[in-house]
Short mmCIF file of C-alpha atoms in Angstrom, two decimals:
data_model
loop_
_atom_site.label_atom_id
_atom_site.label_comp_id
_atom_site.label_asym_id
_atom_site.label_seq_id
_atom_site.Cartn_x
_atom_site.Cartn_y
_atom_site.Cartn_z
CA UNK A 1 -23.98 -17.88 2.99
CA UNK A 2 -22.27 -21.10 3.90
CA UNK A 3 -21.82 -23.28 1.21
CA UNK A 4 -21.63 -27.05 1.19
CA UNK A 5 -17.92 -27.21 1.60
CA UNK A 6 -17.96 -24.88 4.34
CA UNK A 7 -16.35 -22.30 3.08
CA UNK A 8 -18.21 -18.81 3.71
CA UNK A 9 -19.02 -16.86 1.00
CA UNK A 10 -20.81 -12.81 0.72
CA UNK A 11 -23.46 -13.63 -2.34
CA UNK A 12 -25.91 -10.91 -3.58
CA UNK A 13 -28.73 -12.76 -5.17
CA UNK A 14 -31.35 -11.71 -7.54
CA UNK A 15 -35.09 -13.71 -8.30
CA UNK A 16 -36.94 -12.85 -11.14
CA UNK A 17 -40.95 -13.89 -11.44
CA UNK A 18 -41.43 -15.03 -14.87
CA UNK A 19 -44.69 -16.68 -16.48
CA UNK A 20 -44.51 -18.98 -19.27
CA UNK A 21 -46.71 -20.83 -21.45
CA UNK A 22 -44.75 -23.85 -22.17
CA UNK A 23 -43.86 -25.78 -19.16
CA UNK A 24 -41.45 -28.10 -21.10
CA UNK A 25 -37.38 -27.64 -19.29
CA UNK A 26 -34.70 -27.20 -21.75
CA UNK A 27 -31.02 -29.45 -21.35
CA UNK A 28 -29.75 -28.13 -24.34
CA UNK A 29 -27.62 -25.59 -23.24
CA UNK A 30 -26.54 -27.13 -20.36
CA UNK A 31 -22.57 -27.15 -19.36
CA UNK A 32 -21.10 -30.24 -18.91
CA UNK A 33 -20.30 -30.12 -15.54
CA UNK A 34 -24.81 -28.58 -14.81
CA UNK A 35 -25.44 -32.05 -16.34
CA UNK A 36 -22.84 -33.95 -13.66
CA UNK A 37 -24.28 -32.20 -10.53
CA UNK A 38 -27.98 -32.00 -11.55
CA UNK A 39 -30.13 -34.81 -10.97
CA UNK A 40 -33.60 -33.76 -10.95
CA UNK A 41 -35.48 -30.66 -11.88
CA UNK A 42 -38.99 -29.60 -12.16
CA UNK A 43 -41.16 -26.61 -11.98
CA UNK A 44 -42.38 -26.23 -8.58
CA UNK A 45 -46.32 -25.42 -8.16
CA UNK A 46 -46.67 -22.55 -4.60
CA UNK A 47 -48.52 -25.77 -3.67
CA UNK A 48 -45.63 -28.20 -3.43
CA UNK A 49 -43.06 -24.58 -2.53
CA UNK A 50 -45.46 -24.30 0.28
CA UNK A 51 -45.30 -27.51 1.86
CA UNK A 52 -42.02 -28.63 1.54
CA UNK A 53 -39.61 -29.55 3.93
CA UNK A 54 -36.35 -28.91 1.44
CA UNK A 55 -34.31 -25.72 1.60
CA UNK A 56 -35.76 -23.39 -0.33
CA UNK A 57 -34.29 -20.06 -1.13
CA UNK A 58 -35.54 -16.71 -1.29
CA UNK A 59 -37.35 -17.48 2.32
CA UNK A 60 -40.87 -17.21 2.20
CA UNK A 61 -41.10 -17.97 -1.37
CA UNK A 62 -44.85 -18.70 -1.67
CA UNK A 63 -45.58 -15.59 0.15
CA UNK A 64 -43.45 -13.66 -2.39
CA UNK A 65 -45.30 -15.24 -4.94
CA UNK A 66 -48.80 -14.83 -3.63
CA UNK A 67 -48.10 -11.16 -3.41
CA UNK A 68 -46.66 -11.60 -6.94
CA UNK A 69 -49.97 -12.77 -8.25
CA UNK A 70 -51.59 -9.53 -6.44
CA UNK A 71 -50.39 -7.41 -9.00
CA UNK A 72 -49.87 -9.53 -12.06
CA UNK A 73 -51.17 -7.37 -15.31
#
């Protein structure tokens, strides 16, 4: 993975599908330095994953989570 500074880097990334009832986003706990370099966040609907023309990663999110949905108990 190349990250914005250019320096290459070996990452090993997990994604987890969790569902929720409350749709409210949490600052709390945030580090001081999460609240410096973060300046938006929202929850994102497969909708708006979908279509977007940002960088999204695992690739073919919305696939992953239509397949997701497939087996949901």
């Amino acid at each position: 993975m190349l990250l914005p500074s250019g320096e290459t880097v070996l990452a090993q990334e997990r994604f987890f599908i969790v569902y929720i009832n409350d749709e409210e986003i949490s600052t709390e706990a945030w580090s001081d330095h999460e609240r410096l370099v973060i300046n938006d966040y929202h929850w994102w609907t497969p909708d708006e994953l979908e279509k977007t023309t940002d960088v999204i990663f695992p690739e073919h999110i919305s696939a992953i989570l239509s397949e997701s949905e497939k087996t949901r108990r």
